[in-house]
Amino acid sequence: MKKKIMTITDWVHSVLASSIEEGDFCIDATAGKGKDTLFLAEKAGESGQVLAFDIQEEAIFQAEQLINDHGYREQVRFVLDGHEHMERYADKDSAAVILFNLGYLPGGDHTLATKESTTLEAAKKGLSILKKQGVMCICIYSGGDSGFSEKEAVLSWVQSLPAKEYDVISCSFINKPNHPPLPVFIRKR
């Protein structure tokens, strides 16, 4: 049997898997087509909860279909709102994992992409929502028609986080051309 090639999303999921236990609360800050939402729901299990944000109705529709098809509808709440408003929907110190996949909806309108200002606002608010030992992952996509200023702003911000409060790890491809994705992990101490 041929082994499946691991994508960056698969790899990020494998890193985050150890940070999620049955019954945990997690946030998908950029629901997109629902792959991250599904991963979080599977890991949090039947007693867990996932909050999934997107600003596009089409993204929420596609993600809901995927979640329904896999039987996790009761565990997932979809929010048609910007992730920069996540504090309206989640309590302080409550989330085991918060996951961002920046950029645009795959196959969607490239002009509707995450933006530096709202991403930074969401990530900052997300830090207060993370529980101790919780992990935020920001997978940064840049290149082509979007993301360069967002990438630089996110990297500048994470570098400024106090080391006594957060561990920050950036994982970069060193042999891939054309601005490959850049996952950044932040663990709250």
Coordinates of C-alpha atoms in Angstrom, one line a residue:
M1 CA 0.0 0.0 0.0
K2 CA 1.3 3.4 -1.0
K3 CA 1.9 5.8 2.0
K4 CA 0.1 9.1 1.8
I5 CA 2.3 12.1 1.4
M6 CA 2.2 14.3 4.5
T7 CA 1.0 17.9 3.8
I8 CA 1.9 20.9 6.0
T9 CA -1.6 20.7 7.4
D10 CA -1.0 17.0 8.3
W11 CA 2.3 17.9 10.0
V12 CA 0.8 20.7 12.0
H13 CA -2.0 18.4 13.1
S14 CA 0.6 15.8 14.2
V15 CA 2.4 18.4 16.3
L16 CA -0.8 19.7 17.9
A17 CA -2.3 16.3 18.6
S18 CA -0.4 15.9 21.9
S19 CA -1.8 19.2 23.1
I20 CA -5.5 18.1 22.9
E21 CA -7.2 15.7 25.2
E22 CA -10.7 14.3 25.2
G23 CA -13.1 16.9 26.5
D24 CA -11.0 19.9 25.6
F25 CA -12.2 23.2 24.1
C26 CA -10.4 24.3 20.9
I27 CA -10.8 27.1 18.4
D28 CA -10.4 27.0 14.6
A29 CA -9.8 30.7 13.9
T30 CA -10.0 30.2 10.1
A31 CA -12.5 27.4 9.3
G32 CA -12.1 27.4 5.6
K33 CA -13.2 24.1 4.2
G34 CA -13.2 22.5 7.7
K35 CA -10.2 20.3 7.7
D36 CA -8.7 21.9 10.8
T37 CA -12.2 22.0 12.4
L38 CA -12.6 18.3 11.8
F39 CA -9.1 17.5 13.3
L40 CA -9.9 19.5 16.4
A41 CA -13.3 17.8 16.8
E42 CA -11.8 14.4 16.4
K43 CA -9.1 15.1 19.0
A44 CA -11.4 16.8 21.5
G45 CA -13.9 13.9 21.1
E46 CA -17.5 13.6 22.0
S47 CA -17.2 15.5 25.3
G48 CA -15.1 18.3 23.7
Q49 CA -16.1 21.5 21.9
V50 CA -14.8 23.3 18.9
L51 CA -15.5 26.9 18.0
A52 CA -14.9 27.6 14.3
F53 CA -14.8 31.1 12.7
D54 CA -15.0 32.3 9.2
I55 CA -16.1 35.5 7.5
Q56 CA -17.4 33.7 4.4
E57 CA -20.8 31.9 4.3
E58 CA -19.4 29.6 1.6
A59 CA -16.6 28.5 3.9
I60 CA -19.0 27.9 6.8
F61 CA -21.3 25.9 4.5
Q62 CA -18.4 23.7 3.3
A63 CA -17.0 23.2 6.8
E64 CA -20.4 22.3 8.2
Q65 CA -20.9 19.7 5.5
L66 CA -17.6 18.1 6.4
I67 CA -18.3 18.1 10.1
N68 CA -21.8 16.7 9.6
D69 CA -20.5 14.0 7.3
H70 CA -18.2 12.8 10.0
G71 CA -20.7 13.0 12.8
Y72 CA -19.3 15.8 14.9
R73 CA -22.1 18.4 14.6
E74 CA -22.9 18.4 18.3
Q75 CA -19.3 19.3 19.2
V76 CA -18.8 22.1 16.8
R77 CA -20.2 25.7 16.8
F78 CA -19.7 27.7 13.6
V79 CA -19.5 31.5 13.9
L80 CA -19.9 33.7 10.8
D81 CA -17.7 36.5 12.2
G82 CA -14.1 37.7 12.1
H83 CA -11.7 35.8 14.3
E84 CA -10.7 39.2 15.8
H85 CA -14.0 38.9 17.8
M86 CA -13.2 35.5 19.4
E87 CA -13.3 36.9 22.9
R88 CA -17.1 37.4 22.4
Y89 CA -17.5 33.6 22.1
A90 CA -14.8 32.1 24.3
D91 CA -13.8 32.5 28.0
K92 CA -10.4 33.5 29.2
D93 CA -8.0 30.6 29.9
S94 CA -10.3 28.1 28.2
A95 CA -8.8 26.8 25.0
A96 CA -6.3 24.0 24.7
V97 CA -5.5 24.8 21.1
I98 CA -6.2 27.8 18.8
L99 CA -5.4 27.2 15.1
F100 CA -5.0 29.8 12.4
N101 CA -4.4 28.9 8.7
L102 CA -3.8 32.3 7.1
G103 CA -4.5 33.3 3.5
Y104 CA -7.6 32.7 1.5
L105 CA -10.2 29.9 1.1
P106 CA -8.7 27.3 -1.2
G107 CA -10.4 27.6 -4.5
G108 CA -12.0 30.8 -3.4
D109 CA -11.7 34.5 -4.0
H110 CA -8.1 35.6 -3.4
T111 CA -9.2 39.1 -2.5
L112 CA -10.9 37.7 0.5
A113 CA -7.9 36.8 2.6
T114 CA -6.8 37.2 6.2
K115 CA -5.4 40.6 6.9
E116 CA -2.5 41.7 9.1
S117 CA -4.6 43.9 11.4
T118 CA -7.4 41.4 12.1
T119 CA -5.0 38.5 12.4
L120 CA -2.8 40.3 15.0
E121 CA -5.9 41.4 16.9
A122 CA -7.2 37.9 16.9
A123 CA -3.9 36.3 17.9
K124 CA -3.4 38.8 20.8
K125 CA -6.9 38.1 22.1
G126 CA -6.3 34.4 21.6
L127 CA -3.4 34.4 24.0
S128 CA -5.7 35.4 26.9
I129 CA -8.2 32.6 25.8
L130 CA -5.5 29.9 25.8
K131 CA -5.2 28.0 29.0
K132 CA -1.9 27.3 30.6
Q133 CA 0.1 24.9 28.5
G134 CA -2.3 25.6 25.6
V135 CA -0.9 26.0 22.1
M136 CA -1.7 28.5 19.4
C137 CA -0.5 27.6 15.9
I138 CA -0.4 30.3 13.2
C139 CA 0.3 28.7 9.8
I140 CA 1.4 31.6 7.6
Y141 CA 0.9 31.5 3.9
S142 CA 2.5 34.2 1.8
G143 CA 3.3 34.7 -1.8
G144 CA 1.6 35.5 -5.0
D145 CA -1.2 37.9 -4.3
S146 CA -1.3 38.0 -0.5
G147 CA 0.4 37.6 2.8
F148 CA 3.8 39.3 2.8
S149 CA 3.0 42.1 5.2
E150 CA 0.9 39.8 7.3
K151 CA 3.8 37.4 7.6
E152 CA 6.2 40.1 8.7
A153 CA 3.8 41.5 11.2
V154 CA 3.0 38.1 12.7
L155 CA 6.7 37.2 12.9
S156 CA 7.6 40.6 14.5
W157 CA 4.8 40.2 17.1
V158 CA 5.7 36.6 18.1
Q159 CA 9.3 37.6 18.5
S160 CA 8.3 40.3 21.0
L161 CA 6.3 37.8 23.2
P162 CA 7.9 37.5 26.7
A163 CA 9.9 34.3 27.0
K164 CA 8.9 33.9 30.6
E165 CA 5.2 33.6 29.5
Y166 CA 5.4 32.0 26.1
D167 CA 7.5 29.5 24.2
V168 CA 7.5 30.4 20.4
I169 CA 8.8 28.0 17.7
S170 CA 8.9 28.8 14.0
C171 CA 9.3 25.9 11.6
S172 CA 10.5 26.8 8.1
F173 CA 11.2 24.8 5.0
I174 CA 14.7 25.5 4.0
N175 CA 14.7 23.7 0.6
K176 CA 11.4 24.9 -0.9
P177 CA 11.0 27.7 -3.3
N178 CA 8.1 30.1 -3.8
H179 CA 7.3 31.1 -0.2
P180 CA 6.2 27.9 1.4
P181 CA 3.9 27.9 4.5
L182 CA 5.5 28.8 7.8
P183 CA 3.9 27.3 10.9
V184 CA 4.5 29.2 14.2
F185 CA 3.7 27.6 17.5
I186 CA 3.1 29.5 20.7
R187 CA 2.8 27.6 24.0
K188 CA 1.5 29.5 27.0
R189 CA 3.6 28.7 30.0

